[in-house]
Short mmCIF file of C-alpha atoms in Angstrom, two decimals:
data_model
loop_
_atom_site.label_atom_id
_atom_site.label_comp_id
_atom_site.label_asym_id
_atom_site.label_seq_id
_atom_site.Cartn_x
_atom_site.Cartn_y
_atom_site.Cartn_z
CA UNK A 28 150.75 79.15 61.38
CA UNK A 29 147.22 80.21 61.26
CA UNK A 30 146.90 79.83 65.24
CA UNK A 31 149.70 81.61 65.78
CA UNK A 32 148.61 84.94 64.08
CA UNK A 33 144.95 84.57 65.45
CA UNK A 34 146.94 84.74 69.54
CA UNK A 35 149.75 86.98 68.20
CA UNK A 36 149.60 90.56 70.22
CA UNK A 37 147.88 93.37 68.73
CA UNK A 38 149.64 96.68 68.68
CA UNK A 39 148.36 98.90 71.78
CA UNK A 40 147.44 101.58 69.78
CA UNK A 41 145.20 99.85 68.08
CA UNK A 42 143.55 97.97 71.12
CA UNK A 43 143.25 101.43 72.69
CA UNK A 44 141.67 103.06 69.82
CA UNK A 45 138.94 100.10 69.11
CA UNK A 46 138.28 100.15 73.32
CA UNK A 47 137.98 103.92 73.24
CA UNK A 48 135.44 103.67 70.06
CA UNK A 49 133.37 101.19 72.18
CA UNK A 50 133.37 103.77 74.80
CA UNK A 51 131.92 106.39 72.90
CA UNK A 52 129.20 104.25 71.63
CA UNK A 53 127.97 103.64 75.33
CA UNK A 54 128.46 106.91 75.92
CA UNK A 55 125.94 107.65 73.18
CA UNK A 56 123.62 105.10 74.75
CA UNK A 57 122.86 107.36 77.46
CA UNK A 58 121.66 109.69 75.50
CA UNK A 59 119.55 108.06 72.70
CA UNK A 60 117.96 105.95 75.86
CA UNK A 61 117.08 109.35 77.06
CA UNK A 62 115.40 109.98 73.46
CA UNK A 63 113.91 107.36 72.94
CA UNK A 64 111.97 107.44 76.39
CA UNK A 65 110.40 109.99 75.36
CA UNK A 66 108.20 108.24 73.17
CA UNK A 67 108.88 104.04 74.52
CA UNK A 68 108.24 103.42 78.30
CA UNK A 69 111.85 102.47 80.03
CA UNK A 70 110.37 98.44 80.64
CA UNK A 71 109.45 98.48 76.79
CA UNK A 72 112.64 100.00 75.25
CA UNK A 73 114.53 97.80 77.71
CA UNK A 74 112.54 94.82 76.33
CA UNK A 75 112.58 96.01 72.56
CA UNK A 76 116.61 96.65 72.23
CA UNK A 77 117.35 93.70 73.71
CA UNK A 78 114.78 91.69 71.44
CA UNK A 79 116.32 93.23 68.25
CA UNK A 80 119.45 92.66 69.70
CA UNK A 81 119.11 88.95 70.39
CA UNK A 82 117.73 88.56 66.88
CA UNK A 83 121.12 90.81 65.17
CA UNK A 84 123.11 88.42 67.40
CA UNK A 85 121.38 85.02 66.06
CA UNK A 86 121.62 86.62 62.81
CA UNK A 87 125.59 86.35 63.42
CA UNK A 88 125.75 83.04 64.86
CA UNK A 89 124.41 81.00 62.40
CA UNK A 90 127.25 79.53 61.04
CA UNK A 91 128.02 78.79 65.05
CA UNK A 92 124.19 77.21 66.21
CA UNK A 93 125.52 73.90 65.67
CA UNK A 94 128.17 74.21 68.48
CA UNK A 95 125.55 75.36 71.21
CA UNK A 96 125.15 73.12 73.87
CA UNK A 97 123.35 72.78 77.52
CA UNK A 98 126.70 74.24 79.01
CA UNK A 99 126.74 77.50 76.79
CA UNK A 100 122.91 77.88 77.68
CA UNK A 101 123.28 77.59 81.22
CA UNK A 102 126.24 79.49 81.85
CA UNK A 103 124.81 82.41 79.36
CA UNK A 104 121.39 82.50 80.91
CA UNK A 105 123.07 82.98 84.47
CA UNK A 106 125.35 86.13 83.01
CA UNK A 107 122.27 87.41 80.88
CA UNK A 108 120.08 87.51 84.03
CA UNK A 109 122.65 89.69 85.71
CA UNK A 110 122.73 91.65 82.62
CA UNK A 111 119.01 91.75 82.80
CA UNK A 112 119.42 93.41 86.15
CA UNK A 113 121.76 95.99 84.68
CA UNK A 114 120.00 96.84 81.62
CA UNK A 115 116.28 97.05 83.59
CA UNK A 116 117.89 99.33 86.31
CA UNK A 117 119.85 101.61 83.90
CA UNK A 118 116.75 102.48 81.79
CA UNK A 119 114.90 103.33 85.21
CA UNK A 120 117.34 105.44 86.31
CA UNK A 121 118.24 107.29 83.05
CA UNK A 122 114.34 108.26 82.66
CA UNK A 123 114.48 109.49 86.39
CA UNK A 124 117.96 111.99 85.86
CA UNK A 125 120.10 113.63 84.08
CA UNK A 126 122.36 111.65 82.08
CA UNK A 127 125.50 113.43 82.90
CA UNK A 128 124.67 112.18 86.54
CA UNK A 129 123.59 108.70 85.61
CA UNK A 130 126.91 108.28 83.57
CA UNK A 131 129.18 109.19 86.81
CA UNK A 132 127.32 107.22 88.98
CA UNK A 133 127.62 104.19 86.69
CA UNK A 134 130.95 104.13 86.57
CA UNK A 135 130.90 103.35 90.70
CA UNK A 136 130.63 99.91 89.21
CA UNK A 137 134.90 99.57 89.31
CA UNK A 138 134.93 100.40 93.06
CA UNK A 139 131.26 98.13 93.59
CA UNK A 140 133.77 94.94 92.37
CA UNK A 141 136.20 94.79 94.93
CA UNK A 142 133.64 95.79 97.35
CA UNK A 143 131.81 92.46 96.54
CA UNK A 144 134.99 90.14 96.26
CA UNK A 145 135.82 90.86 99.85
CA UNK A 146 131.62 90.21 101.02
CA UNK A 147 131.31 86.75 98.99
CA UNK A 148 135.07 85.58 98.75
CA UNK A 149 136.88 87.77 101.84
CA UNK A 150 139.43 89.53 99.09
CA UNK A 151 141.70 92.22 100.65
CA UNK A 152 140.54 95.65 99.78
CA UNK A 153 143.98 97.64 99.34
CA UNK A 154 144.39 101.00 100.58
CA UNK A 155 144.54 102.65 97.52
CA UNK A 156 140.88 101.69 96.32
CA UNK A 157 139.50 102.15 100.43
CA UNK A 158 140.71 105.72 99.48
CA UNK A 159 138.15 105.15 96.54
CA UNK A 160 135.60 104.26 98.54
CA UNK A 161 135.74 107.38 100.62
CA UNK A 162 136.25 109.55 97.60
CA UNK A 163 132.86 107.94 95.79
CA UNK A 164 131.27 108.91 99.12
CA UNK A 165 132.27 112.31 98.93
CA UNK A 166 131.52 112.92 95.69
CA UNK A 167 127.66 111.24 96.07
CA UNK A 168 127.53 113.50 99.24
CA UNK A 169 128.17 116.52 96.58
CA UNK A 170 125.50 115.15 94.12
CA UNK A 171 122.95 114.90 96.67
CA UNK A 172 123.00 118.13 97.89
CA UNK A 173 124.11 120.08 94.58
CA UNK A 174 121.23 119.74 92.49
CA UNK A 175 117.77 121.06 92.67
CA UNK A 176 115.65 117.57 93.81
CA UNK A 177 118.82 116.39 95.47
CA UNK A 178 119.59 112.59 95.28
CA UNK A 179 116.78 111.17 93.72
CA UNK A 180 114.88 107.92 92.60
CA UNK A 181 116.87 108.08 89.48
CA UNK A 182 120.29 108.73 91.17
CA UNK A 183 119.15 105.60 93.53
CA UNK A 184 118.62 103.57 90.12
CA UNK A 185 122.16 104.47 88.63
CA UNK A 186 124.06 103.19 91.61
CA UNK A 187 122.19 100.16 92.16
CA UNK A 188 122.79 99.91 88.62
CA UNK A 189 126.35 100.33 89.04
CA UNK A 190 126.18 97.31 91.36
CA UNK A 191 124.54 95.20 88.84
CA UNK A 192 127.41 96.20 86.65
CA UNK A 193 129.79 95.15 89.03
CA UNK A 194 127.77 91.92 89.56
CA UNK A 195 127.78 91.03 86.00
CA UNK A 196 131.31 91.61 85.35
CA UNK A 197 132.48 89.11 88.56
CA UNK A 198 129.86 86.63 87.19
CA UNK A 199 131.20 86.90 83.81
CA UNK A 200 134.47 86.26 84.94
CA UNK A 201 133.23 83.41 87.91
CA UNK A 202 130.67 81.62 85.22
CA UNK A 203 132.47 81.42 81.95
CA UNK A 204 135.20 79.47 80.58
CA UNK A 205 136.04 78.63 77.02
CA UNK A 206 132.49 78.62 75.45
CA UNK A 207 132.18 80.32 72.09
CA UNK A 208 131.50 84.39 73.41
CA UNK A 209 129.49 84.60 70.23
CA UNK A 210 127.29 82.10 71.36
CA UNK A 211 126.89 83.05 75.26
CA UNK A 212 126.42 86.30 73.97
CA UNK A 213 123.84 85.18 72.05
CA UNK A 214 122.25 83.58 75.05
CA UNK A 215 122.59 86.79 77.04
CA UNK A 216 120.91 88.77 74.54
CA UNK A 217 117.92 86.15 74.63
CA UNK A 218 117.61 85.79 77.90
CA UNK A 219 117.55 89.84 78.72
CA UNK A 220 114.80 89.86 76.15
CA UNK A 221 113.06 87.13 77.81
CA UNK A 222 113.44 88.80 81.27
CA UNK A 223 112.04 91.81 79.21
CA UNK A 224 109.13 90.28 77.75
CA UNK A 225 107.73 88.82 81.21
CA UNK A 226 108.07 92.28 83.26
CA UNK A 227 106.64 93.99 80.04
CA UNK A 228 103.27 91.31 80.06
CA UNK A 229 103.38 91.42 83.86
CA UNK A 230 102.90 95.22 83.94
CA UNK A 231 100.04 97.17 82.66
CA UNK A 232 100.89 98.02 78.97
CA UNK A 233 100.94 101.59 78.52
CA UNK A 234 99.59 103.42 75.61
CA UNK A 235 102.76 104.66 73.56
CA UNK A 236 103.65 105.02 69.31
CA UNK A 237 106.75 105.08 68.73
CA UNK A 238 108.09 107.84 65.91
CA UNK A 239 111.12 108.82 64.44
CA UNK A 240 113.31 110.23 66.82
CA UNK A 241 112.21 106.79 69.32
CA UNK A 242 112.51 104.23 66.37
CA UNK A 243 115.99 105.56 65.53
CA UNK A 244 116.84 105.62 69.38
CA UNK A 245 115.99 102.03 69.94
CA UNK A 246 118.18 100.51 66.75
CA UNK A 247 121.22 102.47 67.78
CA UNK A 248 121.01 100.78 71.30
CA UNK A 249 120.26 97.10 69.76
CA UNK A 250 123.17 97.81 67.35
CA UNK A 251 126.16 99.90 68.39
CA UNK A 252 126.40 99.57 72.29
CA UNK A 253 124.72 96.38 72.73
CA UNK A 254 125.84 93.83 69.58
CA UNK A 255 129.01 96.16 68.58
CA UNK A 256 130.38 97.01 71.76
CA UNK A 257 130.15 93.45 73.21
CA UNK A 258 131.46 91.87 70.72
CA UNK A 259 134.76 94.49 69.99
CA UNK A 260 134.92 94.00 74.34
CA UNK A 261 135.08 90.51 74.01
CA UNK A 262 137.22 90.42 70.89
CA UNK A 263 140.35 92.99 71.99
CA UNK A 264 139.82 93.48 75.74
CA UNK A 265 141.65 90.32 76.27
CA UNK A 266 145.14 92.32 74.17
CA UNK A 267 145.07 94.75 77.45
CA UNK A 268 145.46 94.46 80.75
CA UNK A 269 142.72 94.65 82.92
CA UNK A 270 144.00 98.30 84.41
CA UNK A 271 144.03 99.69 80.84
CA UNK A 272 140.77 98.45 80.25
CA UNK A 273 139.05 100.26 83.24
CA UNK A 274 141.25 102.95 82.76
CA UNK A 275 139.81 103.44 79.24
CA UNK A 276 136.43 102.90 80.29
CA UNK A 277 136.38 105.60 82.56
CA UNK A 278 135.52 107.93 79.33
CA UNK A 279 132.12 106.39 79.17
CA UNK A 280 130.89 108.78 81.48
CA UNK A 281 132.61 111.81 80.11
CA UNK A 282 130.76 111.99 76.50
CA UNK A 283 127.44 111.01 78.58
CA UNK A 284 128.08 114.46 80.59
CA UNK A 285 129.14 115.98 77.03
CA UNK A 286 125.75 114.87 75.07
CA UNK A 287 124.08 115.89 78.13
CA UNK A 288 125.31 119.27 78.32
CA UNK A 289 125.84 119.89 74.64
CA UNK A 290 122.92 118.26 72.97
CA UNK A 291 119.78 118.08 75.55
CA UNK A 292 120.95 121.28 77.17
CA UNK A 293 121.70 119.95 80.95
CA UNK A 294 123.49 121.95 83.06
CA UNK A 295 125.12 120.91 86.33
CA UNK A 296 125.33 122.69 89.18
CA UNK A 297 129.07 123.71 90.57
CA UNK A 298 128.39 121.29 93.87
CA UNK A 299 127.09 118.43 90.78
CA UNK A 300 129.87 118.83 88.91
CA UNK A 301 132.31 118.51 91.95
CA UNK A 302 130.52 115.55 92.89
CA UNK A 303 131.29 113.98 88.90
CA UNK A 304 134.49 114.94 89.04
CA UNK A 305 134.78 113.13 92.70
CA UNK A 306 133.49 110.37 91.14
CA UNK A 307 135.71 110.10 88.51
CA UNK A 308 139.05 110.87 90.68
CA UNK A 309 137.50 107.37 93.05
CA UNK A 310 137.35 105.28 89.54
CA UNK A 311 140.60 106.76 87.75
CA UNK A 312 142.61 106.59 90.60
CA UNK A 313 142.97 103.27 91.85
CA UNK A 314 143.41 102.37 88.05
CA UNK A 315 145.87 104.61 87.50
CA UNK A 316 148.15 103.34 90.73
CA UNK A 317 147.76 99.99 89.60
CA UNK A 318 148.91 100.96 86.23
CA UNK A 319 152.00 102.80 87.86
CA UNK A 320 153.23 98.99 89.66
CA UNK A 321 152.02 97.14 86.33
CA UNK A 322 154.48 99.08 84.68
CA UNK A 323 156.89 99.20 87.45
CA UNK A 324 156.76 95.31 87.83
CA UNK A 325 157.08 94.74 83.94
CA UNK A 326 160.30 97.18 83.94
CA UNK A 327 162.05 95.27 87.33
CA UNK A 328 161.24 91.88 86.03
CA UNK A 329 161.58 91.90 82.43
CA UNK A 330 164.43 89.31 81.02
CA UNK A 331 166.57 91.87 79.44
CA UNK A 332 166.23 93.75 83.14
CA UNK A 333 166.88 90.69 85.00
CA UNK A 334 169.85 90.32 82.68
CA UNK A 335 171.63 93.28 82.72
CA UNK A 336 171.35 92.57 86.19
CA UNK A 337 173.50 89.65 86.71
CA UNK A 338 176.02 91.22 84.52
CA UNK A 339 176.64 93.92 87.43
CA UNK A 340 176.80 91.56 89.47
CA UNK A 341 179.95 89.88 87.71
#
């Protein structure tokens, strides 16, 4: 009885509320990294969120240490060095532009995935998400020449990072199987900060004190988008389909460009903003297509379809 309401479908509403929370909350990322860079170096607010992270998260698994094993530890140490990649990269590339940029150019990530799936594993790349492709390439053609440096280091950062993104999410779904996500997240976390910790000692160690404003940045990264977010992902992603999902997640970008505009004052340039909004037409798109033959499918095949069907046909 108790199994069956733990698997039992959540209302959509509700799974597209909760999703659209945990977008807002990495929207806000963007711009409390942006704060709290003031004051932390990118390498040691990278290092330090993820540390307080991994120590929220083994605050949360106690109750589950017993369980972990060799398997959960390898398998979460290969997805937390591709987050590692992600995390490193984002902070670089938020410190170099604006975030309203950096948000649009993260979100390449959903047309980096099928990119890679037809390099490593020869997937067909439809036509629908080719015109994607060409669409992201417009609308990084508009960014580059719309604002006042152009495309630069930080703009390079944010797509690579959008790469990574797309890197994690295939090993994610490549790497894991049933293991406890509480406990590979766990692992993750660790391993980031461990990532963190030897590029931090490897580096000079800059002279920084961190105040107010950067204190307050760094616990609402190591809380809401990093232990919230994953865990809410992990917990009601799976009620959705993957199209809704990306579909959703498509807003993260859009309250970046609104904290950046409304709260640190950035302004984007008509060509910049045509680029975004290129960007966002390559991600949405696709999505939305698929979501048009999800729908489609579910309405030619359903039983009660398929029944009054053969009825005509009596």
């Amino acid at each position: 009885m108790s199994h069956a309401r733990e698997t039992a479908p959540l209302p959509q509403g509700k799974v597209t509320a909760i999703l659209v929370l945990t977008t807002l909350m990495w929207g806000g990322s963007f711009l409390f990294n942006k704060i709290g860079m003031r004051e932390i170096p990118p390498v040691q607010f990278f290092f330090f969120r993820f540390a307080l992270g991994a120590l929220l998260m083994g605050l949360i698994c106690i109750p589950r240490l017993g369980r972990l094993n060799r398997q959960i530890v390898r398998r979460g140490a290969v997805v937390g060095v591709a987050l590692a990649a992600v995390n490193l990269s984002f902070v670089l590339g938020v410190s170099g532009t604006t975030i309203s940029r950096a948000g649009y150019l993260n979100n390449l990530f959903v047309i980096f995935i099928p990119l890679l799936s037809f390099l490593l594993w020869r997937e067909r790349v439809d036509r629908v998400t080719f015109g994607g492709v060409l669409l992201a390439v417009a609308g990084l053609w508009f960014l580059a020449s719309g604002g006042a440096n152009g495309f630069n280091r930080g703009d390079l950062l944010s797509t690579v990072c959008a790469l990574f993104i797309a890197v994690h999410i295939i090993a994610v779904s490549r790497v894991l199987r049933d293991e406890d996500v509480y406990l590979v997240t766990f692992v993750q976390f660790t391993t980031v900060a461990c990532v963190g910790a030897v590029i931090s000692l490897a580096l000079p160690w800059p002279a920084f004190r961190v105040g107010v404003a950067g204190g307050w940045s760094l616990a609402y990264c190591a809380i809401f988008p990093t232990v919230i977010c994953f865990t809410l992902q992990n917990a009601f992603q799976r009620y959705t389909t993957p199209t809704r999902a990306g579909l959703i997640y498509t807003l993260d970008p859009v309250w970046s460009m609104l904290a950046g505009v409304f709260i640190l004052g950035e302004r984007l340039t008509p060509r910049e903003f045509s680029g975004c909004m290129l960007i966002l037409v390559a991600v949405a798109g696709p999505l939305f297509v698929r979501l048009y033959v999800e729908q489609k499918q579910r309405i030619l095949y359903r039983p009660d379809a398929a029944g009054e069907a053969a009825e005509e046909g009596k």
